[in-house]
Amino acid sequence: MTAFWTEADYDDHELVQLVRDSKSGLTAIIALHSTHLGPGAGGTRFWHYAEPKAAMRDALRLSRGMSYKNAMAGLPMGGGKAVILADADRTKTPEMLAAFGNAVESLGGKYVTAEDVGISEADMVAVSQHTQYVSGLPVAEGEAGGDPGPFTAMGIYHGIKAAVHHKLGKPGVSGVHIAIQGTGSVGGGVARLLAKDGAKLILSDIQEDRAAALASELDAKSVAPDAIMSTACDVFSPNALGAILDEEGIARLDCAIVAGGANNQLARAKHGALLAERGILYAPDYVINAGGIISVTLEFLCRQHGDPCDINEVRKRIALIPGRLEEIWQESERTGISSDVVADRMAQKLIGR
Ligand code: NAD
C-alpha cells in the first residue's frame, strides 16, 4: 500500500484527522492544509462517497483550495475543510452533528467550520452548540454573515464584469451573452444580478424546471443540461459541478471567457493551459468565488470580538475581487503562463510555500 503522504492530492497538509464516533455513527475527516495566515477556515461537506478514498481526496483538495482562496482574498485565515461521510440514505442526526462539533472544538481553534454542500444553516446552529469555532450562523438584518451564497454571487458578478472589460473591451454586460450552468444559490444569484444590467442570459440546470422558471422570470433562455457547455456565448459561467473543464469539456466550449463559482473547475492542472491555448480567458475559481468566505470570515471575526458585522465592509472586500483578477490576467499575459498557474503561484507565496 502506498503511504498516505505520497498520495497525489497530499500537499504537505499540516493535519489530517479521522473522526470516528461509534455512538452517533459519525465518520468524518478534518484536513488542515495551512495555518500560515491564521486558523484553517473552510466549510463542512456532508456527502455519500462511493469509497472512503474519494472522501479523503475531497478533504485534501478542498482544504488546499481554501488555503489559496483565503490567502488571495486577503483574509487572515488558513485553509481547512471537513467532510462527513454520509451513508447511502444520507442519515444526519443531532448526535452526529454534536460529535462533529466536539471534534472541531477539540482542535482548539485551529479549524473554523461553516456550511458546504449538504450542510444547512440549521445544521451549523446545531454544531455551534458544541464549538465556538463555527461561522455561517443566522445574523440580524443588515449584518454580514449567514448564507454565503448571495455574497459568492456578488463577487462572481463583479468578476464577470471585469473579464468582459478585459477580454472584450466592453464597459458593462449589457447585450453580452452569458451561459450559466447551475441555477442554484450561486448561479441563480449571478443570473439575477446580470439580468439587471441587461445581459443576454442562457440558463441550464439538471433540475430543468428550476432553470426554466428563472429564465421566464428574467426574460432569458434555458437549454438542456447537456447543451450548455457548447452554447455559443461570450461568457460561460460554471456554477454547478467541479472538474467540468477536461479535454472534452474544453473542446466543446464556444465562448471567449470562463468565469463562474463552481469549485475545482479544472479537471487537472494542465487544463488551464489548454483553455489559454484556445484563447479563452479564465477567471481562477477560488479567486472569483471568494465572496462567501469573505462574509463568513468577517462574521466569525466580529463574533469573536463581540461586535456586529458591518455588511458594507464585506461589500468593500468583495469589490476587490476584480482588481485581483486583473492582476492575474496581466501577469499571465506578460509571462505567457496560464492564469490558473499564476494564481496558484501568488497564493503559494502568500502562504509561505
Ligand atoms: P446549489 O446546490 O444551491 O446549486 C447547484 C445547482 O446546480 C443546483 O440547482 C443543481 O441542480 C445544479 N446542477 C448540478 N449538476 C448540474 C449539471 N450537471 N448541470 C447543470 N446544473 C447542475 O449550490 P451552490 O451553493 O449554488 O453552489 C454551486 C457551486 O458553487 C458549487 O460547486 C459550490 O461548491 C460552489 N461554491 C459555492 C459557494 C457558496 O457560497 N454557496 C461558495 C463558493 C463556491
PDB file of N, CA, C and O and ligand atoms in Angstrom, residues 45 69 148-149 152 181-187 204-207 210 225 239-241 261-263 289, ligand 1:
ATOM      1  N   ARG A  45     -18.494  19.462   4.339  1.00  0.00           N
ATOM      2  CA  ARG A  45     -19.291  18.812   3.293  1.00  0.00           C
ATOM      3  C   ARG A  45     -19.897  17.542   3.853  1.00  0.00           C
ATOM      4  O   ARG A  45     -19.209  16.775   4.527  1.00  0.00           O
ATOM      5  N   LYS A  69      -7.692  30.182  -1.526  1.00  0.00           N
ATOM      6  CA  LYS A  69      -8.815  31.130  -1.622  1.00  0.00           C
ATOM      7  C   LYS A  69      -8.713  32.205  -0.537  1.00  0.00           C
ATOM      8  O   LYS A  69      -8.827  33.399  -0.805  1.00  0.00           O
ATOM      9  N   PRO A 148     -23.727  32.080   2.745  1.00  0.00           N
ATOM     10  CA  PRO A 148     -22.704  32.747   1.923  1.00  0.00           C
ATOM     11  C   PRO A 148     -23.067  32.880   0.438  1.00  0.00           C
ATOM     12  O   PRO A 148     -22.433  33.656  -0.289  1.00  0.00           O
ATOM     13  N   GLY A 149     -24.085  32.131  -0.014  1.00  0.00           N
ATOM     14  CA  GLY A 149     -24.407  32.089  -1.445  1.00  0.00           C
ATOM     15  C   GLY A 149     -24.547  33.462  -2.108  1.00  0.00           C
ATOM     16  O   GLY A 149     -23.904  33.741  -3.129  1.00  0.00           O
ATOM     17  N   THR A 152     -21.213  35.133  -2.514  1.00  0.00           N
ATOM     18  CA  THR A 152     -20.425  34.481  -3.566  1.00  0.00           C
ATOM     19  C   THR A 152     -20.899  34.986  -4.929  1.00  0.00           C
ATOM     20  O   THR A 152     -20.092  35.332  -5.803  1.00  0.00           O
ATOM     21  N   GLN A 181     -24.298  27.658 -16.083  1.00  0.00           N
ATOM     22  CA  GLN A 181     -24.546  26.242 -15.752  1.00  0.00           C
ATOM     23  C   GLN A 181     -24.816  26.137 -14.258  1.00  0.00           C
ATOM     24  O   GLN A 181     -23.941  26.441 -13.447  1.00  0.00           O
ATOM     25  N   GLY A 182     -26.022  25.754 -13.900  1.00  0.00           N
ATOM     26  CA  GLY A 182     -26.408  25.649 -12.482  1.00  0.00           C
ATOM     27  C   GLY A 182     -27.112  26.932 -12.053  1.00  0.00           C
ATOM     28  O   GLY A 182     -26.525  28.015 -12.093  1.00  0.00           O
ATOM     29  N   THR A 183     -28.366  26.794 -11.660  1.00  0.00           N
ATOM     30  CA  THR A 183     -29.126  27.990 -11.255  1.00  0.00           C
ATOM     31  C   THR A 183     -29.570  27.857  -9.801  1.00  0.00           C
ATOM     32  O   THR A 183     -30.701  28.169  -9.444  1.00  0.00           O
ATOM     33  N   GLY A 184     -28.665  27.360  -8.960  1.00  0.00           N
ATOM     34  CA  GLY A 184     -28.950  27.242  -7.530  1.00  0.00           C
ATOM     35  C   GLY A 184     -28.649  28.539  -6.817  1.00  0.00           C
ATOM     36  O   GLY A 184     -28.809  29.631  -7.377  1.00  0.00           O
ATOM     37  N   SER A 185     -28.183  28.413  -5.589  1.00  0.00           N
ATOM     38  CA  SER A 185     -27.929  29.580  -4.756  1.00  0.00           C
ATOM     39  C   SER A 185     -26.967  30.556  -5.445  1.00  0.00           C
ATOM     40  O   SER A 185     -27.246  31.749  -5.568  1.00  0.00           O
ATOM     41  N   VAL A 186     -25.859  30.050  -5.958  1.00  0.00           N
ATOM     42  CA  VAL A 186     -24.850  30.921  -6.572  1.00  0.00           C
ATOM     43  C   VAL A 186     -25.256  31.311  -7.999  1.00  0.00           C
ATOM     44  O   VAL A 186     -25.367  32.501  -8.328  1.00  0.00           O
ATOM     45  N   GLY A 187     -25.495  30.305  -8.846  1.00  0.00           N
ATOM     46  CA  GLY A 187     -25.820  30.587 -10.252  1.00  0.00           C
ATOM     47  C   GLY A 187     -27.075  31.437 -10.395  1.00  0.00           C
ATOM     48  O   GLY A 187     -27.130  32.359 -11.228  1.00  0.00           O
ATOM     49  N   SER A 204     -29.134  26.927 -17.532  1.00  0.00           N
ATOM     50  CA  SER A 204     -29.308  25.487 -17.564  1.00  0.00           C
ATOM     51  C   SER A 204     -29.129  24.884 -16.175  1.00  0.00           C
ATOM     52  O   SER A 204     -28.314  25.362 -15.383  1.00  0.00           O
ATOM     53  N   ASP A 205     -29.904  23.848 -15.899  1.00  0.00           N
ATOM     54  CA  ASP A 205     -29.787  23.158 -14.614  1.00  0.00           C
ATOM     55  C   ASP A 205     -30.282  21.731 -14.826  1.00  0.00           C
ATOM     56  O   ASP A 205     -31.176  21.503 -15.655  1.00  0.00           O
ATOM     57  N   ILE A 206     -29.712  20.772 -14.083  1.00  0.00           N
ATOM     58  CA  ILE A 206     -30.248  19.408 -14.213  1.00  0.00           C
ATOM     59  C   ILE A 206     -31.675  19.359 -13.675  1.00  0.00           C
ATOM     60  O   ILE A 206     -32.451  18.514 -14.065  1.00  0.00           O
ATOM     61  N   GLN A 207     -32.013  20.287 -12.783  1.00  0.00           N
ATOM     62  CA  GLN A 207     -33.435  20.448 -12.427  1.00  0.00           C
ATOM     63  C   GLN A 207     -33.998  21.420 -13.467  1.00  0.00           C
ATOM     64  O   GLN A 207     -33.995  22.635 -13.272  1.00  0.00           O
ATOM     65  N   ARG A 210     -36.291  24.273 -12.748  1.00  0.00           N
ATOM     66  CA  ARG A 210     -35.681  25.360 -11.985  1.00  0.00           C
ATOM     67  C   ARG A 210     -35.085  26.403 -12.951  1.00  0.00           C
ATOM     68  O   ARG A 210     -35.307  27.607 -12.800  1.00  0.00           O
ATOM     69  N   PRO A 225     -29.351  20.496 -19.947  1.00  0.00           N
ATOM     70  CA  PRO A 225     -28.049  20.439 -19.265  1.00  0.00           C
ATOM     71  C   PRO A 225     -26.881  20.039 -20.175  1.00  0.00           C
ATOM     72  O   PRO A 225     -25.784  20.556 -20.032  1.00  0.00           O
ATOM     73  N   ASN A 239     -21.494  27.144 -12.513  1.00  0.00           N
ATOM     74  CA  ASN A 239     -21.912  27.330 -11.120  1.00  0.00           C
ATOM     75  C   ASN A 239     -22.598  26.089 -10.570  1.00  0.00           C
ATOM     76  O   ASN A 239     -23.540  26.183  -9.776  1.00  0.00           O
ATOM     77  N   ALA A 240     -22.134  24.930 -11.035  1.00  0.00           N
ATOM     78  CA  ALA A 240     -22.733  23.678 -10.549  1.00  0.00           C
ATOM     79  C   ALA A 240     -21.623  22.769 -10.027  1.00  0.00           C
ATOM     80  O   ALA A 240     -21.291  22.818  -8.843  1.00  0.00           O
ATOM     81  N   LEU A 241     -21.019  22.015 -10.934  1.00  0.00           N
ATOM     82  CA  LEU A 241     -20.065  20.980 -10.536  1.00  0.00           C
ATOM     83  C   LEU A 241     -18.628  21.382 -10.795  1.00  0.00           C
ATOM     84  O   LEU A 241     -18.366  22.234 -11.637  1.00  0.00           O
ATOM     85  N   GLY A 261     -18.568  30.239 -10.396  1.00  0.00           N
ATOM     86  CA  GLY A 261     -18.310  29.976  -8.987  1.00  0.00           C
ATOM     87  C   GLY A 261     -18.002  28.554  -8.590  1.00  0.00           C
ATOM     88  O   GLY A 261     -17.556  28.317  -7.463  1.00  0.00           O
ATOM     89  N   ALA A 262     -18.234  27.580  -9.462  1.00  0.00           N
ATOM     90  CA  ALA A 262     -18.017  26.186  -9.054  1.00  0.00           C
ATOM     91  C   ALA A 262     -16.571  25.996  -8.588  1.00  0.00           C
ATOM     92  O   ALA A 262     -15.650  26.567  -9.172  1.00  0.00           O
ATOM     93  N   ASN A 263     -16.385  25.210  -7.543  1.00  0.00           N
ATOM     94  CA  ASN A 263     -15.039  24.921  -7.038  1.00  0.00           C
ATOM     95  C   ASN A 263     -14.352  23.882  -7.922  1.00  0.00           C
ATOM     96  O   ASN A 263     -15.007  23.000  -8.468  1.00  0.00           O
ATOM     97  N   ASN A 289     -14.673  33.226  -6.693  1.00  0.00           N
ATOM     98  CA  ASN A 289     -15.795  32.772  -5.860  1.00  0.00           C
ATOM     99  C   ASN A 289     -15.574  32.994  -4.350  1.00  0.00           C
ATOM    100  O   ASN A 289     -16.189  32.349  -3.516  1.00  0.00           O
TER     101      ASN A 289
HETATM  102  P1  NAD B   1     -26.740  24.726  -5.055  1.00  0.00           P
HETATM  103  O1  NAD B   1     -26.926  23.327  -4.637  1.00  0.00           O
HETATM  104  O2  NAD B   1     -27.595  25.789  -4.473  1.00  0.00           O
HETATM  105  O3  NAD B   1     -26.929  24.832  -6.641  1.00  0.00           O
HETATM  106  C1  NAD B   1     -26.286  23.991  -7.552  1.00  0.00           C
HETATM  107  C2  NAD B   1     -27.217  23.840  -8.752  1.00  0.00           C
HETATM  108  O4  NAD B   1     -26.511  23.146  -9.780  1.00  0.00           O
HETATM  109  C3  NAD B   1     -28.473  23.021  -8.430  1.00  0.00           C
HETATM  110  O5  NAD B   1     -29.608  23.721  -8.890  1.00  0.00           O
HETATM  111  C4  NAD B   1     -28.250  21.724  -9.210  1.00  0.00           C
HETATM  112  O6  NAD B   1     -29.452  21.139  -9.678  1.00  0.00           O
HETATM  113  C5  NAD B   1     -27.405  22.209 -10.371  1.00  0.00           C
HETATM  114  N1  NAD B   1     -26.616  21.195 -11.050  1.00  0.00           N
HETATM  115  C6  NAD B   1     -25.969  20.118 -10.533  1.00  0.00           C
HETATM  116  N2  NAD B   1     -25.367  19.430 -11.519  1.00  0.00           N
HETATM  117  C7  NAD B   1     -25.603  20.099 -12.677  1.00  0.00           C
HETATM  118  C8  NAD B   1     -25.244  19.898 -14.029  1.00  0.00           C
HETATM  119  N3  NAD B   1     -24.506  18.856 -14.420  1.00  0.00           N
HETATM  120  N4  NAD B   1     -25.682  20.794 -14.960  1.00  0.00           N
HETATM  121  C9  NAD B   1     -26.440  21.845 -14.607  1.00  0.00           C
HETATM  122  N5  NAD B   1     -26.818  22.075 -13.314  1.00  0.00           N
HETATM  123  C10 NAD B   1     -26.415  21.216 -12.392  1.00  0.00           C
HETATM  124  O7  NAD B   1     -25.183  25.024  -4.835  1.00  0.00           O
HETATM  125  P2  NAD B   1     -24.481  26.446  -4.780  1.00  0.00           P
HETATM  126  O8  NAD B   1     -24.308  26.872  -3.372  1.00  0.00           O
HETATM  127  O9  NAD B   1     -25.149  27.358  -5.773  1.00  0.00           O
HETATM  128  O10 NAD B   1     -23.011  26.077  -5.313  1.00  0.00           O
HETATM  129  C11 NAD B   1     -22.733  25.942  -6.691  1.00  0.00           C
HETATM  130  C12 NAD B   1     -21.240  25.744  -6.892  1.00  0.00           C
HETATM  131  O11 NAD B   1     -20.530  26.855  -6.370  1.00  0.00           O
HETATM  132  C13 NAD B   1     -20.652  24.505  -6.179  1.00  0.00           C
HETATM  133  O12 NAD B   1     -19.610  23.995  -6.988  1.00  0.00           O
HETATM  134  C14 NAD B   1     -20.069  25.075  -4.903  1.00  0.00           C
HETATM  135  O13 NAD B   1     -19.014  24.275  -4.415  1.00  0.00           O
HETATM  136  C15 NAD B   1     -19.563  26.408  -5.422  1.00  0.00           C
HETATM  137  N6  NAD B   1     -19.407  27.437  -4.380  1.00  0.00           N
HETATM  138  C16 NAD B   1     -20.483  27.798  -3.633  1.00  0.00           C
HETATM  139  C17 NAD B   1     -20.336  28.801  -2.679  1.00  0.00           C
HETATM  140  C18 NAD B   1     -21.499  29.268  -1.852  1.00  0.00           C
HETATM  141  O14 NAD B   1     -21.341  30.298  -1.179  1.00  0.00           O
HETATM  142  N7  NAD B   1     -22.648  28.632  -1.894  1.00  0.00           N
HETATM  143  C19 NAD B   1     -19.076  29.395  -2.478  1.00  0.00           C
HETATM  144  C20 NAD B   1     -18.001  29.010  -3.278  1.00  0.00           C
HETATM  145  C21 NAD B   1     -18.182  28.019  -4.224  1.00  0.00           C
END
